[in-house]
Amino acid sequence: MSQKVVFLGTPRFAVPTLEATLAAGHEVAAVYTQPDRPKGRGQALALSPVKEAALRLGLRICQPERIRRPEVVEEIAGFGADAMVVVGYGQIIPQAIIDLPRLGIVNVHASLLPRWRGAAPIQWSIAAGDTTTGVTTMLINAGLDTGDILLRSEASIGVEENSVELNARLSVTGANLLIETLELLEKGICPRTPQIDADATLAKILRKEDGLINWRSSAREISNRSRGFLPWPGAWTSFRGQRFNLWKCRPVPSTEWMVGESLPPGLMHAIGKRLLAGTGSGVLELLEVQLEGRNRVPVAAFMNGTRLSGDDMLGERQ
């Protein structure tokens, strides 16, 4: 059954859900997304991925600075929406708006709630070494991702999968789950399960310093953060006083490196065209790196352009 929907979203993760909502025959009365923001060296105004999609689809676009302002609440009320859909919008939804749609406001969240509530669930799930994640649809309430769970879809995380890859995969899962959720809500048979707050973890907003590598961590932990914190803030350290990004790396199995315990944390060691680094537990192989002011390159290219000594350290001496 077709419903009138107001869609709120900003990131690329939200685009498949917007497209699926239209494809399922629902009327999207308006799309709310964050205002255009300056980006890059030229500080030109950049459109959000959801705005780009809405323009392509010919939808009405609204970009208020604050959605809680009375005139915005009145505007949304005027659409008479059956349901609202939120996918990474970027602002807290006030109670005055929560109370408007008859079927409620459905949030598509990229984790198995209550694990990883908050702004960066995909990044933190990989960084924490989770092997399983998924997507949850939930009813928005006044808390931070604390509303009743509607539907969940579980997914495994690949051993080498990074956050960009997982984001793309889960965005499609989320789109399908949202369509199923709207259908069950209309029929009045959608399950509602309260969250157990004691089981909650927080996926806090990422900061630049979250990417700083602690070489006393294990090789697996450093690799997980490198995979999880793409494209920003990345996993980074210092090399000869300059910032040094680890775009891709992997823990070296003990069968490949029999004397790994002899490499102190941060100490680099070249074996042919391979570059290894000691950690607090195990050895890390560097695969793609970037020295400050230079391009991202395979480690072989870095080694060709850099004369390494036997005592080069990454980060501060541990």
Coordinates of N, CA, C and O in Angstrom, one line a residue, residues 61-236:
I61 N 13.2 19.5 -2.2 CA 14.4 19.4 -1.2 C 14.3 20.6 -0.2 O 14.0 21.7 -0.6
C62 N 14.5 20.3 1.1 CA 14.4 21.2 2.1 C 15.8 21.1 2.9 O 16.2 20.0 3.2
Q63 N 16.4 22.2 3.2 CA 17.7 22.2 3.9 C 17.7 23.2 5.1 O 18.6 24.1 5.1
P64 N 16.9 23.0 6.1 CA 16.9 24.0 7.2 C 18.2 23.8 8.0 O 18.7 22.7 8.2
E65 N 18.7 24.9 8.6 CA 19.8 24.8 9.5 C 19.5 24.1 10.7 O 20.3 23.3 11.3
R66 N 18.2 24.3 11.2 CA 17.8 23.6 12.5 C 16.4 23.1 12.2 O 15.4 23.9 12.0
I67 N 16.2 21.8 12.3 CA 14.9 21.2 12.0 C 13.9 21.4 13.1 O 12.7 21.4 12.9
R68 N 14.4 21.8 14.3 CA 13.5 22.0 15.4 C 12.8 23.4 15.4 O 12.0 23.7 16.3
R69 N 13.2 24.2 14.5 CA 12.6 25.6 14.5 C 11.1 25.5 14.2 O 10.7 24.6 13.4
P70 N 10.3 26.3 14.9 CA 8.8 26.2 14.8 C 8.3 26.2 13.3 O 7.4 25.5 13.0
E71 N 8.9 27.1 12.5 CA 8.4 27.2 11.1 C 8.7 25.9 10.3 O 8.0 25.5 9.4
V72 N 9.8 25.2 10.7 CA 10.1 23.9 10.0 C 9.2 22.8 10.5 O 8.7 22.0 9.7
V73 N 8.9 22.8 11.8 CA 7.9 21.8 12.3 C 6.6 22.0 11.6 O 5.9 21.0 11.2
E74 N 6.2 23.2 11.5 CA 4.9 23.6 10.8 C 4.9 23.1 9.4 O 3.9 22.6 8.9
E75 N 6.0 23.3 8.7 CA 6.1 22.9 7.3 C 6.0 21.4 7.2 O 5.3 20.9 6.3
I76 N 6.7 20.7 8.0 CA 6.6 19.2 8.0 C 5.2 18.7 8.3 O 4.7 17.8 7.6
A77 N 4.6 19.3 9.3 CA 3.2 18.9 9.6 C 2.3 19.1 8.4 O 1.3 18.3 8.2
G78 N 2.5 20.1 7.6 CA 1.7 20.4 6.4 C 1.7 19.4 5.4 O 0.8 19.3 4.5
F79 N 2.7 18.5 5.4 CA 2.8 17.4 4.4 C 1.8 16.3 4.7 O 1.4 15.6 3.8
G80 N 1.4 16.2 5.9 CA 0.5 15.1 6.3 C 1.0 13.7 6.0 O 0.3 12.9 5.5
A81 N 2.3 13.5 6.3 CA 2.9 12.3 6.0 C 2.4 11.1 6.8 O 2.1 11.3 8.0
D82 N 2.3 9.9 6.2 CA 1.9 8.7 7.0 C 3.1 8.3 7.8 O 2.9 7.8 8.9
A83 N 4.3 8.4 7.3 CA 5.5 8.0 8.0 C 6.6 8.9 7.6 O 6.6 9.6 6.5
M84 N 7.6 9.0 8.4 CA 8.9 9.6 8.1 C 10.0 8.6 8.2 O 10.0 7.7 9.0
V85 N 11.0 8.8 7.3 CA 12.2 7.9 7.3 C 13.4 8.7 7.5 O 13.6 9.8 6.9
V86 N 14.2 8.3 8.5 CA 15.5 8.9 8.8 C 16.7 8.0 8.5 O 16.7 6.9 9.1
V87 N 17.6 8.5 7.7 CA 18.8 7.7 7.5 C 20.0 8.6 7.6 O 20.4 9.3 6.6
G88 N 20.7 8.7 8.7 CA 21.9 9.5 8.9 C 21.6 11.0 8.6 O 22.5 11.6 7.9
Y89 N 20.5 11.5 9.1 CA 20.2 12.9 8.8 C 21.2 13.9 9.3 O 21.6 14.8 8.7
G90 N 21.6 13.7 10.6 CA 22.6 14.6 11.2 C 22.1 15.6 12.2 O 22.9 16.4 12.6
Q91 N 20.8 15.5 12.5 CA 20.2 16.4 13.5 C 19.3 15.6 14.4 O 18.7 14.6 13.9
I92 N 19.2 16.0 15.7 CA 18.3 15.3 16.6 C 16.8 15.7 16.2 O 16.5 16.9 16.0
I93 N 15.9 14.8 16.1 CA 14.5 15.0 15.7 C 13.8 15.4 17.0 O 13.7 14.6 18.0
P94 N 13.1 16.6 17.1 CA 12.4 17.0 18.3 C 11.1 16.2 18.4 O 10.5 15.7 17.5
Q95 N 10.6 16.2 19.7 CA 9.4 15.5 20.0 C 8.2 16.0 19.1 O 7.3 15.3 18.7
A96 N 8.2 17.3 18.9 CA 7.1 17.9 18.1 C 7.0 17.3 16.7 O 5.9 17.3 16.1
I97 N 8.1 16.9 16.2 CA 8.1 16.2 14.8 C 7.8 14.7 15.0 O 7.1 14.1 14.2
I98 N 8.4 14.1 16.1 CA 8.2 12.7 16.3 C 6.7 12.4 16.4 O 6.2 11.3 16.0
D99 N 5.9 13.3 17.0 CA 4.5 13.0 17.2 C 3.6 13.2 15.9 O 2.4 12.9 15.9
L100 N 4.2 13.6 14.8 CA 3.4 14.0 13.6 C 2.9 12.8 12.8 O 1.7 12.7 12.6
P101 N 3.7 11.9 12.3 CA 3.2 10.9 11.4 C 2.5 9.8 12.1 O 2.9 9.3 13.2
R102 N 1.4 9.3 11.5 CA 0.6 8.3 12.2 C 1.3 6.9 12.4 O 1.0 6.2 13.3
L103 N 2.2 6.6 11.5 CA 3.0 5.4 11.6 C 4.3 5.6 12.3 O 5.0 4.6 12.6
G104 N 4.7 6.8 12.7 CA 5.9 7.1 13.4 C 7.0 7.4 12.4 O 6.9 7.5 11.2
I105 N 8.2 7.6 13.0 CA 9.4 7.9 12.3 C 10.3 6.7 12.4 O 10.8 6.3 13.4
V106 N 10.7 6.1 11.2 CA 11.5 4.9 11.1 C 12.9 5.3 10.8 O 13.2 6.0 9.8
N107 N 13.9 4.9 11.6 CA 15.3 5.1 11.4 C 15.9 3.9 10.9 O 15.7 2.8 11.4
V108 N 16.7 4.0 9.9 CA 17.5 2.9 9.3 C 19.0 3.1 9.9 O 19.7 4.0 9.5
H109 N 19.4 2.2 10.7 CA 20.7 2.3 11.4 C 21.6 1.2 11.1 O 21.2 0.0 11.2
A110 N 22.8 1.5 10.8 CA 23.8 0.4 10.3 C 24.5 -0.3 11.5 O 25.7 -0.3 11.6
S111 N 23.7 -0.9 12.3 CA 24.3 -1.8 13.3 C 23.1 -2.7 13.9 O 22.0 -2.5 13.5
L112 N 23.5 -3.7 14.7 CA 22.5 -4.5 15.3 C 22.2 -3.8 16.7 O 22.9 -4.2 17.7
L113 N 21.4 -2.9 16.7 CA 21.1 -2.2 18.0 C 20.7 -3.2 19.1 O 20.0 -4.2 18.8
P114 N 21.1 -2.9 20.3 CA 21.6 -1.6 20.9 C 23.2 -1.5 20.7 O 23.7 -0.6 21.3
R115 N 23.8 -2.4 20.0 CA 25.3 -2.3 19.8 C 25.5 -1.2 18.8 O 24.9 -1.1 17.8
W116 N 26.4 -0.3 19.1 CA 26.9 0.8 18.3 C 25.7 1.8 18.0 O 25.4 2.1 16.8
R117 N 25.2 2.3 19.0 CA 24.3 3.5 18.9 C 25.2 4.7 18.5 O 26.4 4.8 19.0
G118 N 24.7 5.6 17.7 CA 25.5 6.8 17.5 C 25.9 7.0 16.0 O 25.3 6.4 15.1
A119 N 26.9 7.9 15.9 CA 27.1 8.5 14.5 C 27.9 7.7 13.6 O 27.8 7.8 12.4
A120 N 28.8 6.7 14.1 CA 29.7 6.0 13.2 C 29.7 4.5 13.5 O 30.7 3.9 13.8
P121 N 28.5 3.9 13.3 CA 28.5 2.4 13.7 C 29.3 1.5 12.8 O 29.9 0.5 13.3
I122 N 29.4 1.8 11.5 CA 30.1 0.9 10.7 C 31.6 1.0 11.0 O 32.3 0.0 11.1
Q123 N 32.1 2.2 11.1 CA 33.5 2.4 11.4 C 33.9 1.8 12.7 O 35.0 1.1 12.8
W124 N 33.1 2.0 13.8 CA 33.5 1.4 15.1 C 33.4 -0.1 15.2 O 34.1 -0.8 15.9
S125 N 32.4 -0.6 14.4 CA 32.2 -2.1 14.4 C 33.5 -2.8 13.9 O 34.0 -3.8 14.4
I126 N 34.0 -2.2 12.8 CA 35.2 -2.8 12.2 C 36.4 -2.6 13.1 O 37.2 -3.5 13.4
A127 N 36.6 -1.3 13.6 CA 37.7 -1.0 14.4 C 37.7 -1.8 15.7 O 38.8 -2.1 16.2
A128 N 36.6 -2.2 16.2 CA 36.5 -3.0 17.4 C 36.8 -4.5 17.2 O 36.8 -5.3 18.1
G129 N 36.9 -4.9 15.9 CA 37.1 -6.3 15.6 C 35.9 -7.1 15.5 O 36.0 -8.4 15.6
D130 N 34.7 -6.5 15.4 CA 33.5 -7.3 15.3 C 33.5 -8.1 14.0 O 34.0 -7.7 13.0
T131 N 32.9 -9.3 14.1 CA 32.9 -10.2 12.9 C 31.4 -10.2 12.3 O 31.2 -10.7 11.2
T132 N 30.5 -9.7 13.1 CA 29.1 -9.6 12.7 C 28.5 -8.3 13.0 O 28.8 -7.6 14.0
T133 N 27.7 -7.8 12.0 CA 27.0 -6.5 12.2 C 25.7 -6.6 11.5 O 25.1 -7.7 11.4
G134 N 25.1 -5.5 11.0 CA 23.8 -5.6 10.3 C 23.2 -4.3 10.3 O 23.8 -3.2 10.4
V135 N 21.9 -4.3 10.0 CA 21.1 -3.1 9.9 C 19.8 -3.3 10.8 O 19.3 -4.4 10.8
T136 N 19.4 -2.2 11.4 CA 18.2 -2.2 12.3 C 17.3 -1.1 11.8 O 17.8 0.0 11.6
T137 N 16.0 -1.4 11.7 CA 15.0 -0.3 11.6 C 14.4 -0.2 13.0 O 14.1 -1.2 13.7
M138 N 14.3 1.1 13.4 CA 13.7 1.3 14.8 C 12.8 2.6 14.7 O 12.9 3.4 13.8
L139 N 12.0 2.7 15.7 CA 11.1 3.8 15.8 C 11.9 4.9 16.6 O 12.3 4.7 17.7
I140 N 12.0 6.1 16.0 CA 12.6 7.2 16.6 C 11.9 7.6 17.9 O 10.7 7.7 17.9
N141 N 12.7 7.9 19.0 CA 12.1 8.5 20.1 C 13.1 9.7 20.5 O 13.9 10.0 19.7
A142 N 12.9 10.2 21.7 CA 13.7 11.4 22.1 C 15.2 11.1 22.4 O 16.0 12.0 22.5
G143 N 15.6 9.8 22.5 CA 16.9 9.4 22.8 C 17.8 9.3 21.6 O 17.4 9.4 20.5
L144 N 19.1 8.9 21.8 CA 20.0 8.7 20.8 C 20.0 7.2 20.4 O 20.6 6.4 21.1
D145 N 19.2 6.9 19.3 CA 19.1 5.5 18.8 C 18.6 4.6 19.9 O 19.0 3.4 20.0
T146 N 17.7 5.0 20.7 CA 17.1 4.2 21.8 C 15.7 3.7 21.6 O 15.2 3.0 22.5
G147 N 15.1 4.0 20.5 CA 13.7 3.6 20.2 C 13.6 2.1 20.1 O 14.5 1.3 19.9
D148 N 12.3 1.7 20.0 CA 12.0 0.3 19.9 C 12.5 -0.3 18.5 O 12.4 0.4 17.5
I149 N 13.1 -1.5 18.6 CA 13.6 -2.1 17.4 C 12.4 -2.7 16.6 O 11.5 -3.3 17.2
L150 N 12.4 -2.5 15.3 CA 11.3 -3.0 14.5 C 11.8 -4.3 13.8 O 11.5 -5.4 14.1
L151 N 12.8 -4.2 12.8 CA 13.3 -5.3 12.1 C 14.9 -5.2 12.2 O 15.4 -4.1 12.3
R152 N 15.5 -6.4 12.1 CA 17.0 -6.4 12.0 C 17.4 -7.4 10.9 O 16.7 -8.4 10.7
S153 N 18.5 -7.1 10.3 CA 19.1 -8.0 9.3 C 20.6 -8.1 9.6 O 21.3 -7.1 9.6
E154 N 21.0 -9.3 9.9 CA 22.4 -9.6 10.3 C 23.3 -9.8 9.1 O 22.9 -10.3 8.0
A155 N 24.6 -9.4 9.2 CA 25.5 -9.5 8.1 C 26.9 -9.8 8.7 O 27.2 -9.2 9.8
S156 N 27.7 -10.6 8.1 CA 29.1 -10.9 8.5 C 30.0 -9.7 8.0 O 29.7 -9.1 7.0
I157 N 31.1 -9.5 8.7 CA 32.1 -8.6 8.2 C 33.3 -9.4 7.7 O 33.8 -10.2 8.4
G158 N 33.7 -9.1 6.5 CA 34.8 -9.8 5.9 C 36.1 -9.5 6.6 O 36.3 -8.5 7.2
V159 N 37.0 -10.5 6.6 CA 38.3 -10.4 7.3 C 39.1 -9.2 6.8 O 39.7 -8.5 7.6
E160 N 39.0 -8.9 5.5 CA 39.7 -7.7 5.0 C 38.8 -6.6 4.6 O 39.3 -5.6 4.0
E161 N 37.5 -6.7 4.9 CA 36.5 -5.7 4.4 C 36.8 -4.4 5.2 O 37.0 -4.4 6.4
N162 N 36.7 -3.2 4.4 CA 36.9 -1.9 5.1 C 35.5 -1.2 5.2 O 34.5 -1.7 4.7
S163 N 35.5 -0.1 5.8 CA 34.3 0.6 6.1 C 33.6 1.1 4.9 O 32.3 1.1 4.8
V164 N 34.3 1.5 3.9 CA 33.7 1.9 2.6 C 33.0 0.8 2.0 O 31.8 1.0 1.5
E165 N 33.6 -0.4 1.9 CA 33.0 -1.5 1.3 C 31.8 -2.0 2.1 O 30.7 -2.3 1.5
L166 N 31.9 -2.0 3.4 CA 30.8 -2.5 4.2 C 29.6 -1.5 4.2 O 28.4 -1.9 4.2
N167 N 29.9 -0.2 4.1 CA 28.9 0.8 4.0 C 28.1 0.6 2.7 O 26.8 0.7 2.8
A168 N 28.7 0.3 1.6 CA 28.0 0.1 0.4 C 27.1 -1.1 0.5 O 26.0 -1.1 0.0
R169 N 27.6 -2.1 1.1 CA 26.8 -3.4 1.2 C 25.6 -3.2 2.1 O 24.5 -3.6 1.8
L170 N 25.9 -2.6 3.3 CA 24.8 -2.4 4.2 C 23.7 -1.4 3.8 O 22.6 -1.5 4.2
S171 N 24.1 -0.5 2.9 CA 23.2 0.5 2.4 C 22.0 -0.2 1.6 O 20.9 0.2 1.7
V172 N 22.4 -1.2 0.9 CA 21.4 -2.0 0.1 C 20.5 -2.8 1.1 O 19.3 -2.8 0.9
T173 N 21.1 -3.4 2.0 CA 20.4 -4.1 3.1 C 19.4 -3.2 3.8 O 18.2 -3.6 4.0
G174 N 19.8 -2.0 4.1 CA 19.0 -1.1 4.8 C 17.8 -0.7 4.0 O 16.7 -0.5 4.5
A175 N 18.0 -0.5 2.7 CA 16.9 -0.1 1.8 C 15.8 -1.2 1.7 O 14.6 -0.9 1.8
N176 N 16.3 -2.4 1.6 CA 15.3 -3.5 1.6 C 14.6 -3.7 2.9 O 13.3 -3.9 2.9
L177 N 15.3 -3.5 4.0 CA 14.7 -3.6 5.3 C 13.6 -2.5 5.5 O 12.6 -2.7 6.2
L178 N 13.9 -1.3 5.1 CA 13.0 -0.2 5.2 C 11.7 -0.5 4.5 O 10.6 -0.2 5.1
I179 N 11.7 -1.0 3.3 CA 10.5 -1.2 2.5 C 9.7 -2.3 3.2 O 8.4 -2.2 3.4
E180 N 10.3 -3.3 3.8 CA 9.6 -4.4 4.5 C 9.0 -3.8 5.8 O 7.8 -4.1 6.1
T181 N 9.7 -2.9 6.4 CA 9.2 -2.3 7.7 C 8.0 -1.4 7.4 O 7.0 -1.5 8.2
L182 N 8.0 -0.6 6.4 CA 6.9 0.2 6.1 C 5.6 -0.6 5.8 O 4.5 -0.3 6.2
E183 N 5.8 -1.7 5.0 CA 4.7 -2.6 4.7 C 4.1 -3.2 6.0 O 2.8 -3.2 6.1
L184 N 4.9 -3.7 6.9 CA 4.4 -4.3 8.1 C 3.8 -3.3 9.0 O 2.8 -3.6 9.7
L185 N 4.3 -2.0 9.1 CA 3.7 -1.0 9.9 C 2.3 -0.7 9.4 O 1.4 -0.5 10.2
E186 N 2.2 -0.6 8.1 CA 0.8 -0.3 7.5 C -0.2 -1.4 7.8 O -1.4 -1.1 8.1
K187 N 0.3 -2.6 7.8 CA -0.6 -3.7 8.1 C -0.9 -3.9 9.6 O -1.7 -4.7 10.0
G188 N -0.1 -3.1 10.4 CA -0.2 -3.2 11.9 C 0.3 -4.5 12.5 O 0.0 -4.8 13.6
I189 N 1.3 -5.1 11.8 CA 1.8 -6.4 12.3 C 3.3 -6.3 12.5 O 4.0 -7.3 12.6
C190 N 3.9 -5.1 12.5 CA 5.4 -5.0 12.6 C 5.7 -5.2 14.1 O 5.2 -4.6 15.0
P191 N 6.7 -6.1 14.3 CA 7.1 -6.3 15.7 C 7.8 -5.1 16.3 O 8.4 -4.3 15.6
R192 N 7.7 -4.9 17.6 CA 8.4 -3.8 18.3 C 9.0 -4.4 19.6 O 8.3 -5.0 20.4
T193 N 10.3 -4.3 19.6 CA 11.1 -4.8 20.7 C 11.9 -3.7 21.4 O 12.7 -3.1 20.8
P194 N 11.6 -3.5 22.7 CA 12.4 -2.4 23.4 C 13.8 -2.8 23.5 O 14.2 -4.0 23.6
Q195 N 14.7 -1.9 23.4 CA 16.1 -2.1 23.5 C 16.5 -2.3 25.0 O 15.9 -1.7 25.9
I196 N 17.5 -3.1 25.2 CA 18.1 -3.3 26.5 C 19.3 -2.4 26.7 O 20.4 -2.6 26.1
D197 N 19.1 -1.3 27.4 CA 20.1 -0.3 27.5 C 21.5 -0.8 28.1 O 22.5 -0.3 27.7
A198 N 21.4 -1.8 28.9 CA 22.6 -2.4 29.5 C 23.5 -3.0 28.5 O 24.7 -3.2 28.7
D199 N 23.0 -3.4 27.3 CA 23.8 -4.0 26.2 C 24.3 -3.0 25.2 O 25.0 -3.4 24.3
A200 N 24.0 -1.7 25.4 CA 24.4 -0.7 24.5 C 25.8 -0.3 24.5 O 26.5 -0.4 25.5
T201 N 26.4 -0.1 23.3 CA 27.7 0.5 23.1 C 27.5 1.8 22.2 O 26.6 1.9 21.5
L202 N 28.5 2.7 22.4 CA 28.4 4.0 21.7 C 29.4 4.1 20.5 O 30.6 3.9 20.7
A203 N 28.9 4.4 19.4 CA 29.7 4.7 18.2 C 29.9 6.2 18.1 O 29.2 6.9 17.4
K204 N 30.8 6.7 18.9 CA 31.0 8.1 19.0 C 31.4 8.8 17.7 O 31.9 8.1 16.8
I205 N 31.2 10.1 17.6 CA 31.6 10.8 16.4 C 33.1 10.7 16.3 O 33.9 10.9 17.3
L206 N 33.6 10.4 15.1 CA 35.0 10.2 14.9 C 35.8 11.6 14.9 O 35.3 12.6 14.5
R207 N 37.0 11.5 15.5 CA 37.8 12.7 15.6 C 39.2 12.3 14.9 O 39.5 11.1 14.8
K208 N 39.9 13.3 14.6 CA 41.2 13.1 13.9 C 42.1 12.2 14.8 O 42.7 11.3 14.3
E209 N 42.1 12.4 16.1 CA 43.0 11.7 17.0 C 42.6 10.2 17.1 O 43.4 9.4 17.6
D210 N 41.4 9.9 16.7 CA 41.0 8.4 16.8 C 41.9 7.6 15.9 O 42.0 6.4 16.1
G211 N 42.4 8.2 14.8 CA 43.2 7.5 13.9 C 44.7 7.3 14.3 O 45.4 6.5 13.6
L212 N 45.1 8.0 15.3 CA 46.5 7.9 15.7 C 46.8 6.5 16.2 O 46.1 5.9 17.1
I213 N 47.8 5.8 15.7 CA 48.1 4.5 16.0 C 49.0 4.4 17.3 O 50.0 5.1 17.4
N214 N 48.6 3.5 18.2 CA 49.3 3.2 19.3 C 50.1 1.9 19.0 O 49.5 0.8 18.9
W215 N 51.4 1.9 18.8 CA 52.1 0.8 18.4 C 52.2 -0.3 19.5 O 52.7 -1.4 19.2
R216 N 51.8 0.0 20.7 CA 51.7 -1.1 21.7 C 50.5 -1.9 21.6 O 50.3 -2.9 22.2
S217 N 49.5 -1.5 20.7 CA 48.4 -2.3 20.4 C 48.8 -3.5 19.6 O 49.9 -3.5 19.1
S218 N 48.0 -4.5 19.4 CA 48.3 -5.7 18.6 C 48.2 -5.4 17.2 O 47.6 -4.4 16.7
A219 N 48.9 -6.2 16.4 CA 48.8 -6.1 14.9 C 47.4 -6.1 14.4 O 47.0 -5.4 13.5
R220 N 46.6 -7.0 15.0 CA 45.2 -7.2 14.6 C 44.4 -5.9 14.9 O 43.6 -5.4 14.1
E221 N 44.6 -5.3 16.1 CA 43.9 -4.1 16.5 C 44.3 -2.9 15.6 O 43.4 -2.2 15.1
I222 N 45.5 -2.8 15.2 CA 45.9 -1.7 14.3 C 45.3 -1.9 12.9 O 44.8 -1.0 12.3
S223 N 45.3 -3.2 12.4 CA 44.7 -3.5 11.1 C 43.2 -3.2 11.1 O 42.7 -2.6 10.2
N224 N 42.6 -3.5 12.2 CA 41.1 -3.3 12.3 C 40.8 -1.8 12.2 O 39.9 -1.3 11.6
R225 N 41.6 -1.0 12.9 CA 41.4 0.5 12.9 C 41.7 1.1 11.5 O 41.0 2.0 11.0
S226 N 42.7 0.5 10.8 CA 43.0 0.9 9.5 C 41.8 0.6 8.5 O 41.5 1.5 7.7
R227 N 41.2 -0.5 8.7 CA 40.1 -0.9 7.8 C 38.9 -0.1 8.2 O 38.1 0.3 7.4
G228 N 38.7 0.2 9.5 CA 37.5 0.8 10.0 C 37.4 2.3 9.8 O 36.4 2.9 9.5
F229 N 38.6 3.0 9.8 CA 38.6 4.4 9.8 C 38.9 5.0 8.4 O 39.5 6.0 8.2
L230 N 38.4 4.3 7.4 CA 38.5 4.8 6.0 C 37.1 5.5 5.7 O 36.1 5.0 6.1
P231 N 37.1 6.5 4.9 CA 38.3 7.3 4.4 C 38.8 8.3 5.4 O 39.9 8.9 5.2
W232 N 38.1 8.5 6.5 CA 38.6 9.5 7.5 C 38.2 9.0 8.9 O 37.2 8.4 9.1
P233 N 39.1 9.2 9.9 CA 40.4 9.9 9.9 C 41.6 9.1 9.4 O 42.7 9.6 9.4
G234 N 41.3 7.9 9.0 CA 42.4 7.0 8.6 C 43.2 6.5 9.8 O 42.9 6.9 10.9
A235 N 44.1 5.6 9.5 CA 45.1 5.2 10.6 C 46.4 5.8 10.3 O 46.9 5.6 9.2
W236 N 46.9 6.6 11.2 CA 48.1 7.4 10.9 C 49.1 7.4 12.1 O 48.7 7.1 13.2

